[in-house]
Short mmCIF file of C-alpha atoms in Angstrom, two decimals:
data_model
loop_
_atom_site.label_atom_id
_atom_site.label_comp_id
_atom_site.label_asym_id
_atom_site.label_seq_id
_atom_site.Cartn_x
_atom_site.Cartn_y
_atom_site.Cartn_z
CA MET A 989 0.01 -0.07 -0.13
CA ALA A 990 1.52 3.37 -0.90
CA ILE A 991 1.75 6.10 1.60
CA PRO A 992 0.18 9.23 0.28
CA ILE A 993 2.58 12.28 0.02
CA LEU A 994 0.42 14.09 -2.38
CA ARG A 995 -2.87 12.84 -3.79
CA THR A 996 -3.90 15.14 -6.47
CA ALA A 997 -4.03 18.95 -7.26
CA MET A 998 -7.52 19.01 -5.98
CA MET A 999 -6.34 18.94 -2.44
CA ILE A 1000 -4.87 22.26 -2.97
CA SER A 1001 -6.30 25.52 -1.63
CA HIS A 1002 -6.83 28.12 -4.50
CA SER A 1003 -6.73 32.03 -4.53
CA HIS A 1004 -6.33 34.65 -6.94
CA SER A 1005 -3.36 36.11 -5.18
CA GLN A 1006 -1.32 32.93 -5.29
CA PRO A 1007 -1.48 31.62 -8.45
CA LEU A 1008 1.73 29.37 -8.14
CA ILE A 1009 1.51 26.10 -6.18
CA GLN A 1010 4.67 24.55 -5.07
CA TYR A 1011 5.67 21.45 -3.07
CA SER A 1012 9.00 20.07 -2.06
CA ILE A 1013 8.57 16.31 -1.48
CA SER A 1014 11.00 13.64 -0.70
CA ALA A 1015 9.37 10.18 -2.01
CA ILE A 1016 11.47 7.93 0.46
CA ASP A 1017 9.58 5.73 2.64
CA GLU A 1018 10.81 6.17 6.21
CA THR A 1019 10.10 2.45 7.01
CA ALA A 1020 12.36 1.54 4.30
CA LYS A 1021 14.86 3.77 5.33
CA ARG A 1022 15.07 2.17 8.75
CA ARG A 1023 15.32 -1.08 7.13
CA LYS A 1024 18.46 0.38 4.96
CA ARG A 1025 20.51 0.37 8.47
CA VAL A 1026 24.17 -0.68 8.97
CA VAL A 1027 24.50 -3.77 11.11
CA PHE A 1028 27.79 -4.51 12.68
CA SER A 1029 28.66 -7.79 14.78
CA SER A 1030 30.31 -7.58 18.00
CA SER A 1031 33.27 -9.69 16.45
CA PRO A 1032 35.59 -8.88 13.61
CA SER A 1033 34.38 -9.96 10.13
CA SER A 1034 35.20 -13.45 9.03
CA GLU A 1035 33.85 -16.05 6.56
CA LEU A 1036 31.31 -16.63 9.31
CA ASN A 1037 30.55 -12.85 9.07
CA PRO A 1038 30.72 -11.71 5.45
CA VAL A 1039 30.01 -8.25 4.77
CA ILE A 1040 26.88 -7.84 2.57
CA ARG A 1041 26.67 -4.51 0.44
CA SER A 1042 23.67 -3.80 -1.67
CA SER A 1043 21.78 -0.56 -2.65
CA GLU A 1044 18.21 0.47 -3.44
CA VAL A 1045 16.95 3.76 -4.96
CA SER A 1046 14.36 6.20 -4.45
CA PHE A 1047 13.13 9.59 -5.91
CA SER A 1048 13.60 13.03 -4.33
CA VAL A 1049 10.70 15.01 -6.06
CA GLY A 1050 9.97 18.64 -6.26
CA THR A 1051 6.67 19.78 -7.93
CA CYS A 1052 5.31 23.21 -9.18
CA LEU A 1053 1.98 24.04 -10.63
CA ILE A 1054 1.12 27.42 -12.26
CA PRO A 1055 -2.67 27.47 -13.56
CA HIS A 1056 -3.60 29.22 -16.80
CA PRO A 1057 -3.98 33.02 -15.85
CA LYS A 1058 -7.93 32.63 -16.85
CA LYS A 1059 -8.12 29.59 -14.41
CA VAL A 1060 -6.43 30.71 -11.40
CA ASP A 1061 -9.77 30.81 -9.33
CA LYS A 1062 -10.25 27.10 -9.84
CA GLY A 1063 -6.49 26.01 -9.74
CA GLY A 1064 -6.22 24.96 -13.36
CA GLU A 1065 -7.10 21.74 -14.93
CA ASP A 1066 -3.97 19.90 -14.33
CA ALA A 1067 -3.71 17.26 -11.50
CA PHE A 1068 -0.67 15.16 -10.33
CA PHE A 1069 0.17 13.02 -7.52
CA VAL A 1070 3.42 11.70 -5.98
CA SER A 1071 3.73 8.34 -3.95
CA ASN A 1072 6.74 6.83 -2.21
CA TYR A 1073 5.61 3.21 -3.47
CA ASN A 1074 8.55 1.17 -4.59
CA GLY A 1075 11.24 3.62 -5.36
CA GLY A 1076 8.63 6.58 -6.07
CA VAL A 1077 5.85 7.12 -8.50
CA ILE A 1078 5.12 10.48 -10.06
CA ALA A 1079 2.00 11.15 -12.33
CA VAL A 1080 0.56 14.10 -14.29
CA ALA A 1081 -2.73 14.37 -15.93
CA ASP A 1082 -3.92 17.36 -18.07
CA GLY A 1083 -7.75 18.21 -18.54
CA VAL A 1084 -8.72 18.66 -22.20
CA SER A 1085 -10.09 22.42 -22.31
CA GLY A 1086 -12.17 21.82 -25.34
CA TRP A 1087 -14.93 20.13 -22.98
CA ALA A 1088 -15.68 23.32 -21.43
CA GLU A 1089 -17.41 24.22 -24.78
CA GLU A 1090 -19.65 21.26 -23.87
CA ASP A 1091 -20.44 22.80 -20.39
CA VAL A 1092 -18.17 19.95 -18.89
CA ASP A 1093 -15.57 21.00 -16.35
CA PRO A 1094 -12.14 19.89 -17.74
CA SER A 1095 -10.54 19.64 -14.48
CA LEU A 1096 -12.83 16.82 -12.99
CA PHE A 1097 -11.61 14.06 -14.92
CA PRO A 1098 -7.92 14.50 -14.45
CA ARG A 1099 -8.45 14.80 -10.72
CA GLU A 1100 -10.53 11.77 -10.69
CA LEU A 1101 -8.17 9.82 -12.77
CA MET A 1102 -5.03 10.81 -10.50
CA ALA A 1103 -7.09 10.05 -7.41
CA ASN A 1104 -8.12 6.38 -8.82
CA ALA A 1105 -4.39 6.08 -10.17
CA TYR A 1106 -3.16 6.65 -6.56
CA ASN A 1107 -5.62 4.11 -5.42
CA PHE A 1108 -4.10 1.41 -7.91
CA VAL A 1109 -0.46 1.91 -6.88
CA GLY A 1110 0.64 -1.20 -5.69
CA ASP A 1111 -1.70 -3.09 -7.61
CA ASP A 1112 -1.09 -5.32 -10.66
CA SER A 1113 -2.71 -2.88 -12.94
CA ALA A 1114 -0.45 0.39 -13.90
CA THR A 1115 -2.13 1.46 -16.66
CA VAL A 1116 -2.54 5.03 -15.48
CA ILE A 1117 0.76 5.37 -13.86
CA ILE A 1118 3.05 7.86 -15.55
CA ALA A 1119 6.28 7.05 -14.14
CA MET A 1120 7.48 4.59 -11.42
CA LEU A 1121 11.03 3.97 -10.19
CA GLU A 1122 11.70 0.47 -9.19
CA LYS A 1123 14.48 0.10 -6.30
CA ASN A 1124 16.81 -1.50 -8.86
CA GLY A 1125 16.99 1.97 -10.59
CA ASN A 1126 14.54 1.16 -13.58
CA LEU A 1127 12.09 3.57 -14.58
CA LYS A 1128 8.69 2.21 -15.84
CA ILE A 1129 6.95 4.93 -17.83
CA ALA A 1130 3.46 4.83 -19.50
CA ASN A 1131 2.08 7.88 -21.33
CA VAL A 1132 -1.00 8.90 -23.30
CA GLY A 1133 -1.49 12.17 -25.17
CA ASP A 1134 1.00 15.16 -24.77
CA CYS A 1135 2.09 15.03 -21.05
CA GLY A 1136 5.83 14.17 -21.27
CA LEU A 1137 8.91 13.25 -19.45
CA ARG A 1138 12.57 13.91 -19.92
CA VAL A 1139 15.66 12.18 -18.48
CA ILE A 1140 18.60 14.53 -18.03
CA ARG A 1141 22.09 12.91 -17.44
CA ASN A 1142 25.32 15.11 -17.08
CA GLY A 1143 23.42 18.08 -18.49
CA ILE A 1144 22.17 16.32 -21.57
CA VAL A 1145 18.72 15.13 -22.21
CA THR A 1146 19.19 11.51 -23.03
CA PHE A 1147 15.67 10.28 -23.25
CA SER A 1148 12.23 11.82 -23.96
CA THR A 1149 8.69 10.51 -24.50
CA SER A 1150 6.80 11.48 -27.74
CA PRO A 1151 3.59 13.25 -27.85
CA GLN A 1152 0.66 11.27 -29.41
CA GLU A 1153 -1.99 13.31 -31.17
CA HIS A 1154 -4.87 12.73 -33.50
CA TYR A 1155 -3.84 15.89 -35.21
CA PHE A 1156 -2.00 19.03 -34.21
CA ASP A 1157 -3.09 20.29 -30.75
CA CYS A 1158 -5.65 17.36 -30.67
CA PRO A 1159 -3.95 14.82 -28.44
CA PHE A 1160 -4.91 11.28 -27.56
CA GLN A 1161 -6.98 11.06 -24.42
CA LEU A 1162 -8.34 8.81 -21.65
CA SER A 1163 -11.84 9.38 -21.40
CA SER A 1164 -14.93 7.94 -20.00
CA GLU A 1165 -16.94 4.97 -21.75
CA ARG A 1166 -19.78 7.49 -22.74
CA VAL A 1167 -17.26 9.16 -25.05
CA GLY A 1168 -15.40 6.11 -26.26
CA GLN A 1169 -12.39 7.89 -27.53
CA THR A 1170 -9.48 5.98 -28.78
CA TYR A 1171 -5.93 6.16 -27.42
CA LEU A 1172 -2.67 4.52 -27.46
CA MET A 1173 -0.87 3.70 -24.36
CA HIS A 1174 2.80 3.83 -24.70
CA GLY A 1175 5.14 2.16 -22.14
CA LYS A 1176 9.01 2.45 -21.80
CA ASN A 1177 11.63 1.07 -19.54
CA VAL A 1178 14.59 3.43 -18.88
CA GLU A 1179 17.50 2.36 -16.74
CA LEU A 1180 18.54 5.15 -14.60
CA MET A 1181 21.76 6.08 -12.86
CA GLU A 1182 22.69 8.01 -9.64
CA GLY A 1183 22.29 11.64 -10.21
CA ASP A 1184 19.84 11.41 -13.28
CA ILE A 1185 17.15 14.21 -13.11
CA ILE A 1186 13.50 13.25 -14.38
CA VAL A 1187 11.55 16.32 -15.49
CA MET A 1188 7.96 15.45 -15.93
CA GLY A 1189 5.17 17.68 -16.78
CA SER A 1190 2.03 18.74 -18.87
CA ASP A 1191 2.13 20.32 -22.60
CA GLY A 1192 2.32 23.90 -20.87
CA LEU A 1193 5.65 22.91 -20.00
CA TYR A 1194 6.68 21.40 -23.25
CA ASP A 1195 4.98 23.81 -25.50
CA ASN A 1196 6.84 26.59 -24.12
CA VAL A 1197 10.32 25.45 -23.13
CA PHE A 1198 13.01 23.68 -25.50
CA ASP A 1199 14.76 20.66 -23.90
CA HIS A 1200 18.10 22.44 -24.06
CA GLU A 1201 16.41 25.07 -21.93
CA ILE A 1202 15.19 22.42 -19.51
CA ALA A 1203 18.67 20.84 -19.36
CA LEU A 1204 20.20 24.20 -18.57
CA THR A 1205 17.73 25.20 -16.01
CA VAL A 1206 18.02 22.25 -13.93
CA ALA A 1207 21.90 22.25 -13.96
CA ARG A 1208 21.50 25.41 -12.08
CA TYR A 1209 20.02 24.00 -9.12
CA ARG A 1210 20.98 21.50 -6.77
CA ASP A 1211 17.18 21.27 -5.13
CA VAL A 1212 14.59 19.75 -7.22
CA SER A 1213 12.02 21.88 -5.94
CA GLU A 1214 13.81 24.89 -6.81
CA ALA A 1215 14.30 23.53 -10.25
CA ALA A 1216 10.68 22.53 -10.69
CA LYS A 1217 9.84 26.04 -9.45
CA ALA A 1218 12.40 27.48 -12.06
CA LEU A 1219 11.14 25.56 -15.00
CA ALA A 1220 7.47 26.40 -14.35
CA ASN A 1221 8.25 30.13 -14.10
CA LEU A 1222 10.22 30.05 -17.18
CA ALA A 1223 7.26 28.09 -19.26
CA SER A 1224 4.93 30.69 -17.60
CA SER A 1225 7.17 33.67 -18.93
CA HIS A 1226 7.54 32.12 -22.33
CA ALA A 1227 3.84 31.63 -22.69
CA ARG A 1228 3.06 35.27 -22.25
CA ASP A 1229 5.69 36.39 -24.55
CA SER A 1230 3.91 37.01 -28.21
CA ASN A 1231 7.40 37.43 -29.44
CA PHE A 1232 8.97 34.31 -28.20
CA ASP A 1233 9.66 31.67 -30.78
CA SER A 1234 8.16 28.55 -28.88
CA PRO A 1235 8.21 24.77 -29.51
CA TYR A 1236 4.52 25.44 -30.15
CA SER A 1237 4.89 28.00 -32.65
CA TRP A 1238 7.55 25.99 -34.43
CA GLU A 1239 5.17 22.77 -34.46
CA ALA A 1240 2.35 24.98 -35.78
CA ARG A 1241 4.38 26.42 -38.52
CA SER A 1242 5.40 23.01 -39.34
CA LYS A 1243 1.85 21.86 -39.82
CA GLY A 1244 0.98 24.64 -42.10
CA PHE A 1245 -0.34 27.47 -39.79
CA GLU A 1246 0.62 30.87 -40.66
CA ALA A 1247 0.73 34.06 -38.76
CA PRO A 1248 -2.13 36.76 -38.91
CA LEU A 1249 -2.40 38.84 -41.93
CA TRP A 1250 -0.99 42.17 -40.38
CA LYS A 1251 2.15 40.02 -39.31
CA LYS A 1252 2.75 38.50 -42.79
CA ILE A 1253 2.38 42.21 -44.34
CA LEU A 1254 5.07 43.14 -42.02
CA GLY A 1255 7.22 40.10 -42.89
CA MET A 1256 6.80 38.45 -39.48
CA LYS A 1257 6.39 34.75 -38.93
CA LEU A 1258 4.11 33.09 -36.46
CA THR A 1259 5.66 33.28 -33.01
CA GLY A 1260 4.39 33.35 -29.47
CA GLY A 1261 4.07 31.12 -26.35
CA LYS A 1262 0.93 29.11 -25.54
CA PRO A 1263 -1.00 30.20 -22.33
CA ASP A 1264 -1.98 26.91 -20.46
CA ASP A 1265 -1.81 25.36 -17.06
CA ILE A 1266 1.69 24.38 -16.17
CA THR A 1267 2.56 21.67 -14.10
CA CYS A 1268 6.31 20.43 -13.66
CA ASN A 1269 7.71 17.58 -11.46
CA CYS A 1270 11.35 17.36 -11.16
CA GLY A 1271 12.76 14.05 -9.48
CA GLN A 1272 16.38 12.94 -8.84
CA GLU A 1273 17.36 9.24 -8.34
CA VAL A 1274 18.74 8.83 -4.62
CA VAL A 1275 21.04 5.79 -3.95
CA HIS A 1276 20.76 4.19 -0.45
CA GLU A 1277 23.68 2.00 0.32
CA MET A 1278 23.04 -1.14 2.51
CA ILE A 1279 26.00 -2.67 4.35
CA CYS A 1280 25.35 -5.56 6.64
CA ILE A 1281 28.18 -7.66 8.47
CA LYS A 1282 26.05 -10.83 8.77
CA LYS A 1283 26.45 -13.80 11.14
CA THR A 1284 24.86 -17.03 10.39
CA SER A 1285 21.96 -16.47 12.78
CA LEU A 1286 21.59 -12.45 11.82
CA GLU A 1287 19.52 -11.25 9.28
CA CYS A 1288 19.56 -7.69 7.83
#
């Protein structure tokens, strides 16, 4: 059974004066930490008292959520949770804003999805888990749509998930049976190394911040919570900048979208960030060494 650290963003108190939501979370099970003690025998080590060395890993996680400027009153439509099950689990879900046109609150489904995902952590089903770190350092990733994850090693992005879309700006979605929308669940396994940084976010992050900016930003911080805050703030700044040539505007141009007529007359191209809810989870793998000097009758 996972121990809840944060369940979903719906547990957060929202206000107009504080649109930015931050958490510094250590996804390390205290019970597991107590098990990882050093055990010494009362006599020198010998063949009857061999030294046993092993290690397990876990996540240290920082999270930052910045709602869309027009959705601050309800806290935006993103949801997330962090659990210390196994080596740590982090997840992000992004509500599809188009449902607002059908008088459906887009924030309800991702929040319910994250609540249910949390309840399934530790069960055999992991279809809604975004990323789970096993204690052997293997990161299991499952994603649908355009929420994404990057692995950064020594300042370089060494792994990235790919967005899944029906067409530009229309991602695959998990949905209710009534809607019956098709989707693809992509699964990946990534072997992490000590010190690797994992950056997970909604499309509000990746539509506004390039991979090289992500790598440079996290390299400036030792604390993952500060890195998450810095990335979310950078995405928010780019989203409000109509002159920034964002990943979103690059993709739009590649799909044949053009600038408004007045910009074309002035010889300007389509640019600008994409205002959106922005959720960023930063996690770093932490290795816990275990040393046990074991007598024949002593167990670690």
